Amino acid sequence: QDVSAMTHSDAATAIQPLVDQLNQWRREYYDQDAPTVDDHEYDMAYQRLLAIEAKYPDLVLPDSPSQAVGGSVDTDFVKVPHPIPMLSMGDVFSLEELEEWAERLEGGVEEQVDYNVELKIDGLSLSLVYENGKLVQGSTRGDGNVGEDVTANVMTIKDIPHELKQPLNIEVRGECYMPKKAFAKLNAAREAQGLATFANPRNAAAGSLRQLDPKVTKARELATFIYTLIDPERFNIETQHDAIAFMQDLGFVTNPSSITTGDLKQMDSYIATQTADRDALAYGIDGIVVKVNSLPLQQELGNTVKVPRWEIAYKFPPEQAETVVRDIDWTI
Ligand code: NAD
C-alpha cells in the first residue's frame, strides 16, 4: 500500500512487521556479515519505514532502525567508547532529491555553501587514535557510541601508518575496505575449501576486520581511505578539503577523486561520471557523499540522533545485472 494513502490504523498495523523485518536484515548484515537481501531492497524498505514515521511520528517504535546506528558490539572484543559518536548518513536516490536537500540546507544559512564531494567507499568505518604520532588504537563503529577494539588487526593493514610524519595526538576516521581483487581471491580460495563465500566486498571487509586472530586479518589484504579529522580546530583547519590534504600529509591514504564545488550542476556531472566509471575502480563504491565543506558550518548544522545534517549519501541505483534479473517476466 502507498504510504500517502495509509490511515493511522493501517500504519499502526504495518509498522511493527516492517521494523522486525529491517532489524532481522540489519543483524544479518552488521552482526553476521551475511546479508540475505541486496542493499537496494533494504534501502527501499527503510525509506518506506521513514515515510510512515514522517506521516505518523507517534508510531515511531523504540526498536525502530531510524533510532539506532549500525549493529551491536561483539562481546568477544574489548569495548571502545566513542565520545564523538560515529554516525550513519542520510540517503537520497536521485539528483532531484540531492538538489532538494542542498536547497533546503542553503535556505537555512546565510553564507555561500561549498561542498566536498567524495566517493562513498563500500566498506566499514574505522577510527584510528594516535598518541605522539604512534598508532595506539583502532576501533569499529559498533552501535555508534561504543565500538570494538580491533587494534591488533588494524596493525596488520599495510596502508595504515604506525607512525605519523608529525608526533601528534590525533583521531582520524575512514573506511576500511577489501579491494575487488583481494575479494575475488578470497572467495575463490573459500570455494575451493568448501567454505561459505562472502556476499560482497563490504561484508568480506567487515568479517575480516572483526577477527580474533590478527593473522587472518593480515591475510585478507584490507586497505583504507581516511576522510574524517576529529577536532580539526586544534590544527586551524576550516574545511573538509584541507582536512583531507592535512591527513594525507601525515601519511594516511586519502581518496584522490573528491572535488570541492558550490555549483550543483558541476556536482551532478561529477556524479554522472563517477557512476559511469565505477566498475573500473579497484574497490567498490555504493554512492557519492556530499559534505558541507566548511567545518564550522558543519558544527553549526549539527546532527540528528542518527545522521549529520551537513552530509548526505547519493546512492547508486542497483547494478544493471540485478535490475535485468528482476525485470524478467518468467511467465513468457
Ligand atoms: P551508510 O553505509 O549508508 O552510510 C554511512 C557510512 O558511509 C559511514 O559510516 C562510512 O562508513 C561510510 N562512508 C563511505 N565513504 C565515506 C566518505 N567518503 N565519507 C563519509 N562516510 C563514508 O550507512 P549505514 O548506517 O552504515 O548503513 C546503512 C546501509 O547499509 C544501508 O543503506 C544499506 O545499503 C546497507 N545495509 C544493508 C542491509 C542488507 O541486508 N543488505 C542491512 C543493513 C544495512
Coordinates of C-alpha atoms and ligand atoms in Angstrom, one line a residue:
Q1 CA 0.0 0.0 0.0
D2 CA 1.1 3.5 -0.9
V3 CA 2.2 5.3 2.3
S4 CA 0.3 8.5 1.3
A5 CA -2.9 6.6 1.3
M6 CA -2.3 4.9 4.7
T7 CA -4.7 5.7 7.6
H8 CA -3.3 5.8 11.1
S9 CA -4.7 2.3 11.8
D10 CA -3.2 0.9 8.5
A11 CA 0.2 2.4 9.6
A12 CA -0.1 1.0 13.1
T13 CA -0.7 -2.5 11.7
A14 CA 2.1 -2.3 9.1
I15 CA 4.9 -0.7 11.2
Q16 CA 5.9 -3.5 13.6
P17 CA 6.4 -6.2 10.9
L18 CA 8.4 -3.8 8.8
V19 CA 10.6 -2.9 11.8
D20 CA 11.1 -6.6 12.6
Q21 CA 12.0 -7.4 9.0
L22 CA 14.5 -4.5 8.8
N23 CA 16.0 -5.4 12.2
Q24 CA 16.5 -9.0 11.0
W25 CA 18.2 -7.8 7.9
R26 CA 20.4 -5.5 10.0
R27 CA 21.5 -8.4 12.3
E28 CA 22.4 -10.4 9.2
Y29 CA 24.3 -7.6 7.7
Y30 CA 26.1 -5.9 10.6
D31 CA 26.5 -8.8 13.1
Q32 CA 26.8 -11.8 10.9
D33 CA 28.3 -10.2 7.8
A34 CA 25.9 -12.3 5.8
P35 CA 23.1 -10.3 4.2
T36 CA 20.2 -12.2 2.7
V37 CA 18.8 -9.2 0.6
D38 CA 20.7 -6.7 -1.6
D39 CA 21.2 -3.2 -0.3
H40 CA 18.7 -1.6 -2.6
E41 CA 15.9 -3.9 -1.3
Y42 CA 16.9 -2.9 2.3
D43 CA 17.1 0.8 1.4
M44 CA 13.6 0.8 -0.2
A45 CA 12.1 -0.9 2.8
Y46 CA 13.9 1.5 5.1
Q47 CA 12.7 4.5 3.1
R48 CA 9.1 3.2 3.4
L49 CA 9.5 3.0 7.2
L50 CA 10.9 6.6 7.2
A51 CA 7.9 7.7 5.2
I52 CA 5.4 6.1 7.6
E53 CA 7.2 7.5 10.6
A54 CA 7.2 11.0 9.0
K55 CA 3.5 10.8 8.4
Y56 CA 2.7 9.4 11.9
P57 CA 5.5 10.4 14.3
D58 CA 3.6 9.0 17.2
L59 CA 4.1 5.5 15.7
V60 CA 7.9 5.5 15.9
L61 CA 8.8 2.4 17.8
P62 CA 11.6 2.2 20.3
D63 CA 13.4 -0.5 18.3
S64 CA 13.0 1.3 15.0
P65 CA 16.2 1.3 12.9
S66 CA 15.6 5.0 12.4
Q67 CA 16.7 5.5 16.1
A68 CA 19.9 3.4 16.0
V69 CA 23.2 3.3 14.2
G70 CA 24.7 0.1 12.8
G71 CA 24.8 -3.2 14.7
S72 CA 25.6 -4.5 18.1
V73 CA 29.0 -4.7 19.7
D74 CA 30.5 -8.2 19.7
T75 CA 31.4 -9.3 23.3
D76 CA 34.5 -11.1 22.0
F77 CA 36.1 -7.7 21.6
V78 CA 37.0 -5.1 24.2
K79 CA 34.6 -2.1 24.0
V80 CA 35.8 1.3 23.0
P81 CA 33.6 4.3 23.7
H82 CA 33.3 7.0 21.0
P83 CA 33.0 10.3 22.8
I84 CA 32.2 11.8 19.4
P85 CA 29.7 9.3 18.1
M86 CA 30.3 7.5 14.8
L87 CA 27.0 8.2 12.9
S88 CA 25.2 6.9 9.9
M89 CA 24.2 9.0 7.0
G90 CA 21.0 10.2 5.3
D91 CA 20.3 8.9 1.8
V92 CA 19.0 10.3 -1.5
F93 CA 18.3 8.2 -4.5
S94 CA 18.2 10.7 -7.4
L95 CA 19.8 14.0 -8.4
E96 CA 16.4 15.8 -7.9
E97 CA 16.4 14.6 -4.3
L98 CA 20.0 15.7 -3.9
E99 CA 19.3 19.2 -5.2
E100 CA 16.2 19.5 -2.9
W101 CA 18.4 18.5 0.1
A102 CA 21.1 21.1 -0.9
E103 CA 18.5 23.8 -1.5
R104 CA 16.8 23.1 1.9
L105 CA 20.2 23.3 3.6
E106 CA 21.2 26.5 1.8
G107 CA 17.8 28.1 2.5
G108 CA 18.7 27.9 6.2
V109 CA 22.1 29.5 6.2
E110 CA 23.4 33.0 5.3
E111 CA 26.7 32.1 3.7
Q112 CA 27.5 30.7 0.3
V113 CA 27.8 26.9 0.7
D114 CA 30.6 24.8 -0.9
Y115 CA 30.5 21.0 -0.9
N116 CA 33.3 18.5 -0.7
V117 CA 32.0 15.7 -2.9
E118 CA 33.6 12.2 -2.3
L119 CA 33.2 8.6 -3.4
K120 CA 31.2 6.5 -0.9
I121 CA 33.6 3.6 -0.3
D122 CA 31.7 0.4 0.3
G123 CA 33.5 -0.8 3.4
L124 CA 33.1 -0.3 7.2
S125 CA 34.1 2.7 9.2
L126 CA 37.1 2.7 11.3
S127 CA 38.5 5.0 14.0
L128 CA 42.3 5.3 14.5
V129 CA 43.9 7.0 17.5
Y130 CA 47.5 8.2 17.6
E131 CA 49.5 9.4 20.6
N132 CA 52.7 11.3 19.9
G133 CA 52.3 10.2 16.3
K134 CA 52.1 6.5 17.2
L135 CA 49.2 4.3 16.4
V136 CA 47.7 3.2 19.7
Q137 CA 44.1 2.2 18.9
G138 CA 41.8 1.1 16.1
S139 CA 38.1 0.5 16.6
T140 CA 34.9 -0.2 14.7
R141 CA 31.8 2.0 14.7
G142 CA 29.8 -0.6 16.6
D143 CA 26.5 1.0 17.7
G144 CA 27.9 4.5 17.1
N145 CA 28.6 5.2 20.8
V146 CA 30.6 2.1 21.6
G147 CA 32.8 0.2 19.1
E148 CA 35.0 -2.8 19.1
D149 CA 38.8 -2.7 19.8
V150 CA 40.4 -4.1 16.7
T151 CA 43.9 -2.6 17.3
A152 CA 45.8 -5.8 16.7
N153 CA 44.0 -6.3 13.4
V154 CA 44.5 -2.7 12.3
M155 CA 48.2 -3.1 12.9
T156 CA 48.3 -5.7 10.1
I157 CA 46.7 -3.4 7.5
K158 CA 49.6 -2.3 5.2
D159 CA 48.4 1.2 4.3
I160 CA 47.7 2.4 7.9
P161 CA 50.8 4.3 9.2
H162 CA 52.1 3.0 12.5
E163 CA 53.9 6.3 12.9
L164 CA 52.8 9.7 11.5
K165 CA 55.0 12.3 10.0
Q166 CA 54.4 14.6 13.0
P167 CA 54.2 13.5 16.6
L168 CA 50.6 14.4 17.1
N169 CA 47.8 13.3 19.4
I170 CA 45.0 12.8 16.9
E171 CA 42.0 10.7 16.0
V172 CA 41.0 10.1 12.3
R173 CA 38.2 8.1 10.8
G174 CA 37.8 6.5 7.5
E175 CA 36.7 3.4 5.5
C176 CA 38.3 0.0 5.7
Y177 CA 37.6 -1.9 2.5
M178 CA 38.6 -5.0 0.6
P179 CA 39.9 -4.3 -2.9
K180 CA 38.0 -6.2 -5.6
K181 CA 41.0 -8.4 -6.5
A182 CA 41.5 -9.5 -2.9
F183 CA 37.8 -10.2 -2.6
A184 CA 37.8 -12.4 -5.8
K185 CA 40.9 -14.3 -4.5
L186 CA 39.4 -14.8 -1.0
N187 CA 36.1 -16.1 -2.4
A188 CA 37.9 -18.4 -4.8
A189 CA 40.0 -19.9 -2.0
R190 CA 37.0 -20.3 0.2
E191 CA 35.0 -22.0 -2.5
A192 CA 38.0 -24.4 -3.1
Q193 CA 38.0 -25.2 0.6
G194 CA 34.2 -25.8 0.6
L195 CA 33.6 -22.8 2.9
A196 CA 30.8 -20.3 2.6
T197 CA 31.7 -17.3 0.3
F198 CA 31.1 -13.7 1.2
A199 CA 28.2 -11.9 -0.4
N200 CA 30.2 -8.8 -1.4
P201 CA 33.5 -7.0 -0.6
R202 CA 31.8 -4.9 2.1
N203 CA 30.8 -7.9 4.1
A204 CA 34.1 -9.6 3.5
A205 CA 35.9 -6.5 4.8
A206 CA 33.7 -6.4 7.9
G207 CA 34.2 -10.2 8.5
S208 CA 38.0 -9.8 8.1
L209 CA 38.5 -6.8 10.4
R210 CA 36.4 -8.3 13.2
Q211 CA 38.6 -11.4 13.6
L212 CA 40.0 -12.7 16.9
D213 CA 43.2 -13.8 15.1
P214 CA 45.2 -10.9 13.5
K215 CA 46.9 -13.3 11.2
V216 CA 43.6 -14.0 9.5
T217 CA 43.1 -10.2 9.0
K218 CA 46.6 -9.8 7.7
A219 CA 46.0 -12.5 5.0
R220 CA 42.8 -10.7 3.8
E221 CA 44.7 -7.7 2.3
L222 CA 42.4 -4.9 3.6
A223 CA 43.0 -1.3 2.7
T224 CA 41.8 2.1 3.8
F225 CA 40.7 5.6 2.7
I226 CA 40.8 8.1 5.6
Y227 CA 38.3 11.0 5.3
T228 CA 37.5 12.4 8.8
L229 CA 39.7 14.5 11.1
I230 CA 38.4 14.8 14.7
D231 CA 38.8 18.2 16.3
P232 CA 40.2 19.9 13.2
E233 CA 40.1 23.3 15.0
R234 CA 43.2 22.1 17.0
F235 CA 45.1 22.3 13.8
N236 CA 43.4 25.5 12.5
I237 CA 41.8 23.5 9.7
E238 CA 38.5 25.0 8.5
T239 CA 37.4 22.9 5.5
Q240 CA 36.9 19.2 4.7
H241 CA 39.1 19.8 1.7
D242 CA 42.0 21.0 3.9
A243 CA 41.4 18.3 6.4
I244 CA 41.9 15.6 3.7
A245 CA 45.1 17.3 2.5
F246 CA 46.4 17.5 6.1
M247 CA 45.7 13.8 6.8
Q248 CA 47.4 12.9 3.5
D249 CA 50.5 14.9 4.5
L250 CA 50.5 13.0 7.8
G251 CA 50.8 9.7 5.9
F252 CA 47.2 8.5 5.5
V253 CA 45.8 7.2 2.3
T254 CA 43.0 9.5 1.1
N255 CA 40.9 9.1 -1.9
P256 CA 42.1 11.1 -4.9
S257 CA 38.7 11.5 -6.6
S258 CA 37.0 14.2 -4.5
I259 CA 36.1 17.6 -5.7
T260 CA 35.1 20.8 -4.0
T261 CA 32.3 22.9 -5.6
G262 CA 29.4 25.1 -4.8
D263 CA 27.8 24.5 -8.2
L264 CA 25.1 21.9 -8.1
K265 CA 25.3 21.3 -11.9
Q266 CA 29.0 20.5 -11.5
M267 CA 28.2 18.1 -8.7
D268 CA 25.6 16.4 -11.0
S269 CA 28.1 15.9 -13.7
Y270 CA 30.8 14.6 -11.3
I271 CA 28.2 12.1 -10.1
A272 CA 27.3 11.1 -13.6
T273 CA 31.0 10.5 -14.4
Q274 CA 31.7 8.5 -11.2
T275 CA 28.5 6.4 -11.8
A276 CA 29.6 5.5 -15.3
D277 CA 33.3 4.8 -14.3
R278 CA 32.7 2.9 -11.1
D279 CA 33.3 -0.6 -12.4
A280 CA 36.8 0.4 -13.5
L281 CA 37.8 1.2 -9.9
A282 CA 39.9 -1.3 -7.9
Y283 CA 37.4 -1.0 -5.0
G284 CA 33.7 -0.9 -4.6
I285 CA 31.7 2.3 -4.1
D286 CA 28.0 2.4 -3.4
G287 CA 27.4 6.1 -4.0
I288 CA 28.7 9.6 -3.6
V289 CA 28.9 11.5 -0.3
V290 CA 28.2 15.2 -0.4
K291 CA 29.6 17.1 2.6
V292 CA 29.4 20.8 3.5
N293 CA 33.0 21.9 3.0
S294 CA 33.1 24.4 5.9
L295 CA 33.9 22.6 9.2
P296 CA 32.5 25.5 11.3
L297 CA 29.3 25.3 9.3
Q298 CA 29.2 21.5 9.8
Q299 CA 29.4 22.2 13.6
E300 CA 26.6 24.7 13.4
L301 CA 24.3 22.4 11.4
G302 CA 24.9 19.5 13.8
N303 CA 23.4 16.1 13.8
T304 CA 20.1 14.3 14.4
V305 CA 20.2 11.2 16.7
K306 CA 21.4 9.2 13.7
V307 CA 22.8 11.3 10.9
P308 CA 24.7 14.5 10.4
R309 CA 22.7 17.3 8.8
W310 CA 25.7 18.6 6.8
E311 CA 26.2 15.5 4.6
I312 CA 24.1 13.1 2.5
A313 CA 24.8 10.0 0.6
Y314 CA 23.6 9.8 -3.0
K315 CA 23.0 6.1 -3.5
F316 CA 23.6 4.5 -6.9
P317 CA 20.7 2.7 -8.5
P318 CA 21.0 -1.1 -8.2
E319 CA 23.5 -2.8 -10.6
Q320 CA 22.2 -3.3 -14.1
A321 CA 22.5 -7.1 -13.8
E322 CA 20.2 -7.2 -10.8
T323 CA 17.6 -5.0 -12.5
V324 CA 17.6 -7.2 -15.5
V325 CA 17.0 -10.3 -13.5
R326 CA 14.3 -8.7 -11.5
D327 CA 12.5 -7.4 -14.6
I328 CA 12.3 -10.7 -16.4
D329 CA 8.7 -11.8 -16.9
W330 CA 9.1 -15.5 -16.0
T331 CA 5.7 -16.4 -17.4
I332 CA 6.7 -15.8 -21.0
Ligands
NAD1 P1 25.7 4.1 5.1 O1 26.7 2.9 4.9 O2 24.7 4.2 4.1 O3 26.5 5.4 5.3 C1 27.3 5.8 6.3 C2 28.7 5.2 6.2 O4 29.3 5.5 4.9 C3 29.7 5.7 7.2 O5 29.6 5.1 8.4 C4 31.0 5.4 6.5 O6 31.5 4.2 7.0 C5 30.7 5.3 5.0 N1 31.4 6.1 4.1 C6 32.0 5.6 2.9 N2 32.6 6.6 2.3 C7 32.5 7.7 3.0 C8 33.0 9.0 2.8 N3 33.7 9.4 1.8 N4 32.7 9.9 3.8 C9 32.0 9.6 4.9 N5 31.5 8.3 5.1 C10 31.8 7.4 4.2 O7 25.0 3.9 6.5 P2 25.0 2.8 7.4 O8 24.1 3.1 8.5 O9 26.4 2.3 7.8 O10 24.4 1.6 6.6 C11 23.2 1.6 6.0 C12 23.4 1.0 4.7 O11 23.8 -0.3 4.8 C13 22.0 0.8 4.0 O12 21.7 2.0 3.3 C14 22.2 -0.4 3.2 O13 22.7 -0.1 1.9 C15 23.2 -1.2 4.0 N6 22.5 -2.3 4.7 C16 22.2 -3.4 4.0 C17 21.5 -4.4 4.7 C18 21.2 -5.6 3.9 O14 20.5 -6.5 4.4 N7 21.5 -5.7 2.6 C19 21.2 -4.3 6.0 C20 21.5 -3.1 6.7 C21 22.2 -2.1 6.0

